[in-house]
PDB file of C-alpha atoms in Angstrom:
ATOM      1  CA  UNK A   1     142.337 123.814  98.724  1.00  0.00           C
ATOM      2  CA  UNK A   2     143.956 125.513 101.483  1.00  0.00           C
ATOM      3  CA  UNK A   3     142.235 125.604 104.854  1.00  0.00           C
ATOM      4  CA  UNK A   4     142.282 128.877 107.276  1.00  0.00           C
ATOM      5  CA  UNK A   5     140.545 129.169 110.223  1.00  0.00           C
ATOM      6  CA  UNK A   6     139.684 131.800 111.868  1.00  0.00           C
ATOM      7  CA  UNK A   7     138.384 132.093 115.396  1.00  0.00           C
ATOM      8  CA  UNK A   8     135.952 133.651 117.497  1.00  0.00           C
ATOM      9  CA  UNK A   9     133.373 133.546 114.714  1.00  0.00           C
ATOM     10  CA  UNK A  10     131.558 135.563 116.733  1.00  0.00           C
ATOM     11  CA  UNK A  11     131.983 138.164 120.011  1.00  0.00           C
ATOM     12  CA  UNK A  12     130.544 140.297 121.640  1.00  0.00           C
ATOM     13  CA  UNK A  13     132.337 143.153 123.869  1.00  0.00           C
ATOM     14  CA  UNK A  14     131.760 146.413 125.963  1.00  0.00           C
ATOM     15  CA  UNK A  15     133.397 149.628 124.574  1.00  0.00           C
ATOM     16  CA  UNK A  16     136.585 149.971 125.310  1.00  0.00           C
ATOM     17  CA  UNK A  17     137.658 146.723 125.772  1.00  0.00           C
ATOM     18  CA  UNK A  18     140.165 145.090 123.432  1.00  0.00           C
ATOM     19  CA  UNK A  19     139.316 141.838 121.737  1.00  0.00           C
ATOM     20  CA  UNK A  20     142.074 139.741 120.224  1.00  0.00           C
ATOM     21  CA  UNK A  21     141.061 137.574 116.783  1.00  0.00           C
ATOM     22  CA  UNK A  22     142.813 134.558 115.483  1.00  0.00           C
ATOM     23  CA  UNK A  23     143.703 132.976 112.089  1.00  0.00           C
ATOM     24  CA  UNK A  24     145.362 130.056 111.295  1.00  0.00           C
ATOM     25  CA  UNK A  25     146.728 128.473 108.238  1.00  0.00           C
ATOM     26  CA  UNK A  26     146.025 124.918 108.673  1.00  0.00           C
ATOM     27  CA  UNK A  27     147.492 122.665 106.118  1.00  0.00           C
ATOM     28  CA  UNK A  28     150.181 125.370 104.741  1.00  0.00           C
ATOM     29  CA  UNK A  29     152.456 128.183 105.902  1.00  0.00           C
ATOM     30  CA  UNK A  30     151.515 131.845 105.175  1.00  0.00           C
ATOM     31  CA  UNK A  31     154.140 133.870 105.475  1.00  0.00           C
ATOM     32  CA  UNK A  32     151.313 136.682 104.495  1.00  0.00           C
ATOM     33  CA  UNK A  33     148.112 136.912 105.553  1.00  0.00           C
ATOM     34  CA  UNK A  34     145.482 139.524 104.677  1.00  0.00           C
ATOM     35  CA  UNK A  35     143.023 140.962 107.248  1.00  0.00           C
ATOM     36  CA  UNK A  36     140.123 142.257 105.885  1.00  0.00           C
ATOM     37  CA  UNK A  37     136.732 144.168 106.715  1.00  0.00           C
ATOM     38  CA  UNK A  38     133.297 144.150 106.058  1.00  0.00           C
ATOM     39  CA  UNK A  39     130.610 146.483 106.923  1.00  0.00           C
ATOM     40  CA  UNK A  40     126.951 145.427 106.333  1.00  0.00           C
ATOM     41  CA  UNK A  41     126.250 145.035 102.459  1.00  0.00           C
ATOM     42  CA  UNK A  42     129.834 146.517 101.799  1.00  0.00           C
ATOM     43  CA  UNK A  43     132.625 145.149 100.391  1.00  0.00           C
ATOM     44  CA  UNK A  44     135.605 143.631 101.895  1.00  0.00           C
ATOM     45  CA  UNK A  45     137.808 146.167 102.532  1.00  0.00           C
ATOM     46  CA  UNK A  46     141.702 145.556 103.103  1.00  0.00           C
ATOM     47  CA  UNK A  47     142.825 146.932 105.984  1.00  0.00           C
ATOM     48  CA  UNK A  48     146.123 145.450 106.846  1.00  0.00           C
ATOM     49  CA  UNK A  49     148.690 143.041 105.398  1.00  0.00           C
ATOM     50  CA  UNK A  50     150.269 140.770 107.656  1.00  0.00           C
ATOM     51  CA  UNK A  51     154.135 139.663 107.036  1.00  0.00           C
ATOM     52  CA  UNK A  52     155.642 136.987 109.337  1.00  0.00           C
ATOM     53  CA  UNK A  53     158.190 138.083 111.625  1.00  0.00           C
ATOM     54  CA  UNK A  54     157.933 141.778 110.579  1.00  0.00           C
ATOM     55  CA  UNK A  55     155.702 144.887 110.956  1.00  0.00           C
ATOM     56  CA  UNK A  56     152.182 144.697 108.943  1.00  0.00           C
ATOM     57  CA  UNK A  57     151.537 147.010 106.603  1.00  0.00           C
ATOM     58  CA  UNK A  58     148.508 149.223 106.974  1.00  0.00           C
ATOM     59  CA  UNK A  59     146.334 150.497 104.470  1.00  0.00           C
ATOM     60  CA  UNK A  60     145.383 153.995 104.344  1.00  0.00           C
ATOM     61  CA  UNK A  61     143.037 155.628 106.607  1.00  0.00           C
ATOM     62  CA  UNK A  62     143.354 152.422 108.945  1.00  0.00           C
ATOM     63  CA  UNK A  63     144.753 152.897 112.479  1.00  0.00           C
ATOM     64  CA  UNK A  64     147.895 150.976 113.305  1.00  0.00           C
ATOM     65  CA  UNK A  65     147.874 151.664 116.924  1.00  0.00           C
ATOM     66  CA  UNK A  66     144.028 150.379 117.191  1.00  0.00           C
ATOM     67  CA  UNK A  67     144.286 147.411 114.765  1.00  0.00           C
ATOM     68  CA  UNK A  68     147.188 145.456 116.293  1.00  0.00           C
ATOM     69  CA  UNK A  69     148.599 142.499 113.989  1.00  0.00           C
ATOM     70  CA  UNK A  70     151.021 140.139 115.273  1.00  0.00           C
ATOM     71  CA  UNK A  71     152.308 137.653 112.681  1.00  0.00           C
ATOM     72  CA  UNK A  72     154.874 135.289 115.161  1.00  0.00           C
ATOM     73  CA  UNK A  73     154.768 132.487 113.245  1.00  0.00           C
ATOM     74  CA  UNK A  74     154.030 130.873 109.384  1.00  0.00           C
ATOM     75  CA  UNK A  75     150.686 129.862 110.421  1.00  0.00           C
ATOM     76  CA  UNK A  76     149.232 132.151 113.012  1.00  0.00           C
ATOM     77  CA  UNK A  77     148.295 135.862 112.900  1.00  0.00           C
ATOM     78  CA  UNK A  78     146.294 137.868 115.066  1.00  0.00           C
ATOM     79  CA  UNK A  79     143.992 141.283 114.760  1.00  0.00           C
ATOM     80  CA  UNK A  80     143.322 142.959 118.255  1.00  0.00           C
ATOM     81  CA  UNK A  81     140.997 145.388 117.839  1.00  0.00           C
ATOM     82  CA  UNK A  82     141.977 147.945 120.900  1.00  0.00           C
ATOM     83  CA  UNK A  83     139.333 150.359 122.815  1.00  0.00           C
ATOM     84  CA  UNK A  84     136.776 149.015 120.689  1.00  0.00           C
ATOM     85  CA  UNK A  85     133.915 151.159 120.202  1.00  0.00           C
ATOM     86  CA  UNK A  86     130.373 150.789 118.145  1.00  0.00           C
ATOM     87  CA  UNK A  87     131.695 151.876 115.271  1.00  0.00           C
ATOM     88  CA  UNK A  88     134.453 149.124 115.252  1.00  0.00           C
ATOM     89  CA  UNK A  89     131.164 146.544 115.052  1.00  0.00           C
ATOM     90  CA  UNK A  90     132.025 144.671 111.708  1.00  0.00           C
ATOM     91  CA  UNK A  91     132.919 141.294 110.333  1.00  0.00           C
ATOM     92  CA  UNK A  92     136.427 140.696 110.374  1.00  0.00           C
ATOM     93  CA  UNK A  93     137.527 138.336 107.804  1.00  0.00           C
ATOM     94  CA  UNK A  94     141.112 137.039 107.225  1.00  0.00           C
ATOM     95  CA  UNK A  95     143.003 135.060 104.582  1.00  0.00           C
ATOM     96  CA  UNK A  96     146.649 133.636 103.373  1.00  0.00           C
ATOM     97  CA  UNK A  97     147.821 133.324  99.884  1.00  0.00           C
ATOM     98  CA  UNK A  98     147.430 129.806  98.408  1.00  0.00           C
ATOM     99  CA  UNK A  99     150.617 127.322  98.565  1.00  0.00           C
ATOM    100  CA  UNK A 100     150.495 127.598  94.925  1.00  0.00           C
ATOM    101  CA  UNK A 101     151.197 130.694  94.909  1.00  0.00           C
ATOM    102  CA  UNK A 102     148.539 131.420  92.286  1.00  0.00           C
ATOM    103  CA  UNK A 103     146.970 134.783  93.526  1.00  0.00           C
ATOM    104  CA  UNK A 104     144.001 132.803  94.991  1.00  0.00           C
ATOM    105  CA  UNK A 105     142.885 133.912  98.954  1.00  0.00           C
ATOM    106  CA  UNK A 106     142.094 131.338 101.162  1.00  0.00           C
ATOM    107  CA  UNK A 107     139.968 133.144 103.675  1.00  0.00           C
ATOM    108  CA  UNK A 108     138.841 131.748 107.220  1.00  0.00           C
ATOM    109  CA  UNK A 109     135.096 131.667 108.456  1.00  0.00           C
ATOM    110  CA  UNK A 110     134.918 135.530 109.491  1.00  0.00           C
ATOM    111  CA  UNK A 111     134.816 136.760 112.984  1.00  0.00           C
ATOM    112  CA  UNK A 112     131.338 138.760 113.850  1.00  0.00           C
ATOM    113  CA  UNK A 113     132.581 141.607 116.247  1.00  0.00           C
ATOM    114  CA  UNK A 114     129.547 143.489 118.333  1.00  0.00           C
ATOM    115  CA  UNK A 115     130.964 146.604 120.160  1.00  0.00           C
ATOM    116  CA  UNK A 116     128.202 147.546 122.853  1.00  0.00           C
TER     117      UNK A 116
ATOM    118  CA  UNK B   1     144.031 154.063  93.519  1.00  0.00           C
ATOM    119  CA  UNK B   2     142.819 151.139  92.258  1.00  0.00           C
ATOM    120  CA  UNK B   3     139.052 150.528  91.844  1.00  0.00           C
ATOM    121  CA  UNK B   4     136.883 147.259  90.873  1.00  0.00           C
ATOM    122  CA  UNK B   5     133.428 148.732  89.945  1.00  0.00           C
ATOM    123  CA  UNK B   6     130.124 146.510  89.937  1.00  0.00           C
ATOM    124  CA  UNK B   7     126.930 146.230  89.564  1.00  0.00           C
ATOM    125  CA  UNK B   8     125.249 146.109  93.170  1.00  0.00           C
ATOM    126  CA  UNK B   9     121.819 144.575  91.599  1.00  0.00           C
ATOM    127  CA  UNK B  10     120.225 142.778  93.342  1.00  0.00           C
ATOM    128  CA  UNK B  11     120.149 140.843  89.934  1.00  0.00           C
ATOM    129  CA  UNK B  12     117.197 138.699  89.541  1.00  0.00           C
ATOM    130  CA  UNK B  13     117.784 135.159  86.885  1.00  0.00           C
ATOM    131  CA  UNK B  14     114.770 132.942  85.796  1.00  0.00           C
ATOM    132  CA  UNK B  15     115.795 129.383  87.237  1.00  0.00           C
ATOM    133  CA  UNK B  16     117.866 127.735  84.491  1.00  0.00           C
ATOM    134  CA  UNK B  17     118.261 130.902  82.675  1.00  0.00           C
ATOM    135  CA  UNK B  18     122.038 132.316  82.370  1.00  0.00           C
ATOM    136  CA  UNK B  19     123.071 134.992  84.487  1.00  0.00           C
ATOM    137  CA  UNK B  20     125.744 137.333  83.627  1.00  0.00           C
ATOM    138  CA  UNK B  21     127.863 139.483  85.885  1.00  0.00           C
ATOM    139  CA  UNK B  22     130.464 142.449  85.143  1.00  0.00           C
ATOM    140  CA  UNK B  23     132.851 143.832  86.392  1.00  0.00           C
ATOM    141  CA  UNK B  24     135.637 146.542  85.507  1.00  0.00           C
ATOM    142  CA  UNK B  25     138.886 147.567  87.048  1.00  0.00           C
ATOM    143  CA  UNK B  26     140.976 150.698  86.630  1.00  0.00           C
ATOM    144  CA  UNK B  27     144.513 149.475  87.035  1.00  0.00           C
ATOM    145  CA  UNK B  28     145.771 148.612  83.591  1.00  0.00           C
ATOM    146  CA  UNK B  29     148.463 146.501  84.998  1.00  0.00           C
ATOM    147  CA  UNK B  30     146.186 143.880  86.983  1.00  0.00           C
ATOM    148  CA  UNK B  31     147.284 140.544  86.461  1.00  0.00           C
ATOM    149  CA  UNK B  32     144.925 137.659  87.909  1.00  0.00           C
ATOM    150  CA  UNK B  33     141.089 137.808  87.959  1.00  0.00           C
ATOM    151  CA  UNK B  34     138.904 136.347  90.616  1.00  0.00           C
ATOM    152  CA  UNK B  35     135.768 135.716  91.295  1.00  0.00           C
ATOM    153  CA  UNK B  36     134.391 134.763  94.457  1.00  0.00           C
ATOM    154  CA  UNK B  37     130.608 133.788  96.225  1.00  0.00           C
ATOM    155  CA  UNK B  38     129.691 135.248  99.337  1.00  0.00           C
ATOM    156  CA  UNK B  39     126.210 134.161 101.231  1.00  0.00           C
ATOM    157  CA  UNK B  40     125.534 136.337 103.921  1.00  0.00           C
ATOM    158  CA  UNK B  41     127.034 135.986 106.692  1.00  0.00           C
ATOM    159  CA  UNK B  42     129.850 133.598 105.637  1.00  0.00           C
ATOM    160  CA  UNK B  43     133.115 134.203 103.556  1.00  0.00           C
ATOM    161  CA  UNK B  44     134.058 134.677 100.516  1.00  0.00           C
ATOM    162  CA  UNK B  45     134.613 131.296  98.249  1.00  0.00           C
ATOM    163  CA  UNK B  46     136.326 131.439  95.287  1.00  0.00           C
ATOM    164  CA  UNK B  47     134.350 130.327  92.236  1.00  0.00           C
ATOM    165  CA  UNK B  48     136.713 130.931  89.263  1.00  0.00           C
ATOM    166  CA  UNK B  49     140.112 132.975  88.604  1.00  0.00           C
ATOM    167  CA  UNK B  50     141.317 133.954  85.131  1.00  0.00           C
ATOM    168  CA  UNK B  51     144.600 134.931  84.023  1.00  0.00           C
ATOM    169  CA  UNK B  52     144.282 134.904  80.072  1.00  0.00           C
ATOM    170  CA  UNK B  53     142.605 137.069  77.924  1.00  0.00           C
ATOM    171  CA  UNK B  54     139.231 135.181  76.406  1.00  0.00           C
ATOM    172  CA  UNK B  55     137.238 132.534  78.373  1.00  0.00           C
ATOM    173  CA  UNK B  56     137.588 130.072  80.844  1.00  0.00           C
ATOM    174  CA  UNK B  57     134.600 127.013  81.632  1.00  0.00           C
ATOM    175  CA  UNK B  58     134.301 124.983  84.764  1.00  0.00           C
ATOM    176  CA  UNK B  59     131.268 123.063  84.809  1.00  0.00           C
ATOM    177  CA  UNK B  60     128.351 126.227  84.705  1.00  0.00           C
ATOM    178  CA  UNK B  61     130.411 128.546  85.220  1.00  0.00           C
ATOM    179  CA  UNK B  62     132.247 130.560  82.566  1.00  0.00           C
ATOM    180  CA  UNK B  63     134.829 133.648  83.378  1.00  0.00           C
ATOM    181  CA  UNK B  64     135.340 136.296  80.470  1.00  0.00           C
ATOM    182  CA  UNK B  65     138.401 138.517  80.509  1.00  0.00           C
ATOM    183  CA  UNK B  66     139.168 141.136  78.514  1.00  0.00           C
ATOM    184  CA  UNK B  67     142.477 143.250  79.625  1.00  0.00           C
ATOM    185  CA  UNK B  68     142.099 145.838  76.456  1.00  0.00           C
ATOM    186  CA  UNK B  69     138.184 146.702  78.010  1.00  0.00           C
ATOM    187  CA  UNK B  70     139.700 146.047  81.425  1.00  0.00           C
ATOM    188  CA  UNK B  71     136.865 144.473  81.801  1.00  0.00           C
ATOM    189  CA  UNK B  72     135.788 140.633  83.365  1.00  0.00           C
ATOM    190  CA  UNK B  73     132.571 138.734  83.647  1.00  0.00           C
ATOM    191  CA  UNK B  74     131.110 135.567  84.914  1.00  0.00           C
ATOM    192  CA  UNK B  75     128.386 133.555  83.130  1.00  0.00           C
ATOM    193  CA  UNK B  76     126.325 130.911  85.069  1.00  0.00           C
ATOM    194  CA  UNK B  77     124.581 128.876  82.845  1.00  0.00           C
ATOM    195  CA  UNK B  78     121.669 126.679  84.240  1.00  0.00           C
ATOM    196  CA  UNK B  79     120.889 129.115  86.732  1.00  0.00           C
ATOM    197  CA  UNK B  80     119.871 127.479  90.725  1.00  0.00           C
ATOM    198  CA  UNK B  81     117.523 129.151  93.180  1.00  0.00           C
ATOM    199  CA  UNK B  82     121.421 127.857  95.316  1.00  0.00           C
ATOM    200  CA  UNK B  83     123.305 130.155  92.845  1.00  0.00           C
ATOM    201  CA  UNK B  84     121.646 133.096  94.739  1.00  0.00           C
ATOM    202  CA  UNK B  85     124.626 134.936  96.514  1.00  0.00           C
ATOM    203  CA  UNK B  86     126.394 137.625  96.171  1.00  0.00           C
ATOM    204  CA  UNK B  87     129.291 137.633  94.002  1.00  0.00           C
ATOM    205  CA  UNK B  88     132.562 139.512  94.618  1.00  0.00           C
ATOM    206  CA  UNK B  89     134.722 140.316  91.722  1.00  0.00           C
ATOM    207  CA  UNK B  90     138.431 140.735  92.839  1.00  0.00           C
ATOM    208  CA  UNK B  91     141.484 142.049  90.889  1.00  0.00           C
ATOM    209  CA  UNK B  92     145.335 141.059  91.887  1.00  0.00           C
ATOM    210  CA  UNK B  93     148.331 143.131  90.968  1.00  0.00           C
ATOM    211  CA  UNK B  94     150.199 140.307  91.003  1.00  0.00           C
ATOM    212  CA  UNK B  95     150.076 137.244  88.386  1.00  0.00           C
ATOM    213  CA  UNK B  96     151.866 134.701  91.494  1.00  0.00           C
ATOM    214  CA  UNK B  97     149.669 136.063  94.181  1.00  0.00           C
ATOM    215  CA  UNK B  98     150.917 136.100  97.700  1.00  0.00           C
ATOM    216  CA  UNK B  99     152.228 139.549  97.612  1.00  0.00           C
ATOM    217  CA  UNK B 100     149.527 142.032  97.726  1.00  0.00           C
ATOM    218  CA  UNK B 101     145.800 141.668  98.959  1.00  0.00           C
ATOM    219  CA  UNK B 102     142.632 141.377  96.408  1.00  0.00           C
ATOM    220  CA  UNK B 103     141.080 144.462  95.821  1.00  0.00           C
ATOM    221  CA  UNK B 104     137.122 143.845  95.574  1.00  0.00           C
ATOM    222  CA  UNK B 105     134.290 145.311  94.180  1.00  0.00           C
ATOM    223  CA  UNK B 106     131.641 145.790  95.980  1.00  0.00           C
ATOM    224  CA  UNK B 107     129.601 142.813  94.776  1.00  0.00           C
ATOM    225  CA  UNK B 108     126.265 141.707  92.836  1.00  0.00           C
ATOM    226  CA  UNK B 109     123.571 140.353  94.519  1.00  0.00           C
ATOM    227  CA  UNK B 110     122.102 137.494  92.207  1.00  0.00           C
ATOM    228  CA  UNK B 111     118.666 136.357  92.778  1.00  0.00           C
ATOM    229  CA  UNK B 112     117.736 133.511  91.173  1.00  0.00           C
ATOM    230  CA  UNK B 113     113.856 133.152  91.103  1.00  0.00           C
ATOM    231  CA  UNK B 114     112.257 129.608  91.294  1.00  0.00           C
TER     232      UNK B 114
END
């Protein structure tokens, strides 16, 4: 299958900082890419969907201006989560539509974000 | 608003008993069916999807669909003490994917017991 990978897998920042997460379609282009969240035995929420070369599209309730997504190119898209706080502390989990188009989410390793 | 409703469990299978999961989802017009396995700490990986109403095999694993019920499961037959996960049912608008995220449920956690 499709490969996406996703990097840090893991980071740890002070409040207020901004910390910038990476994922990357490896074998395919993605001209959408999903971001997702998941808060400790939750489920994966959507939070943002990621078009190349145009704005994402934000699910309700999440903040655009704190949850930047850059989409630049057909196999790179980026989450920067800005001011972080505590409350921000969550795993982070992307993915990209399948080549053949089938409905089927490739999704990278996960990023584990700490806010201190 | 659309909703994918589980089970949380934990779910707990006799080893090399069959172990069923459910799921239902509350828009009518849902088009592909997926289900994934997530270990903690990892991502998601897909396990089955189903399009079709009726059932689809692949190896232990068996995916039931039923659009009328709106309503999907996943057998595994043969039950591991490795088949312990949680599983994350996940509905698509969409029947070619690529256009709109999964929405999940909220997951079962299966425990099988050695």
């Amino acid at each position: 299958g499709a490969v996406v990978s996703q990097h840090p897998s893991r980071v740890i920042c002070k409040s207020g900082t901004s910390v910038k997460i990476e994922c990357r379609s490896l074998d395919f282009q993605a001209t959408t890419m999903f971001w997702y969240r998941q808060f400790p035995k939750q489920s994966l929420m959507l939070m943002a969907t990621s078009n190349e070369g145009s704005k994402a599209t934000y699910e309700q309730g999440v903040e655009k201006d704190k949850f930047l997504i850059n989409h630049a190119s057909l196999t790179l898209s980026t989450l920067t989560v800005t001011s972080a706080h505590p409350e921000d502390s969550s795993f982070y989990i992307c993915s990209a539509a399948g080549g053949l188009n089938t409905g089927e989410l490739f999704f990278g390793e996960g990023s584990r974000l700490t806010v201190l | 608003q659309k909703e994918v409703e589980q089970n949380s469990g934990p779910l707990s299978v006799p080893e090399g008993a069959i172990a069923s999961l459910n799921c239902t989802y509350s828009d009518r017009g849902s088009q592909s069916f997926f289900w994934y396995r997530q270990y903690s700490g990892k991502s998601p990986e897909l396990i089955m999807f189903i399009y079709s109403n009726g059932d689809k095999e692949d190896g232990r694993f068996t995916a039931q669909l039923n659009k009328a019920s709106q309503y999907v499961s996943l057998l595994i037959r043969d039950s591991q003490p490795s088949d312990s996960a949680t599983y994350l049912c996940a509905v698509n608008l969409f029947a070619g994917g690529g256009a709109d995220g999964l929405t999940f449920g909220k997951g079962t956690h299966l425990i099988i017991q050695p």
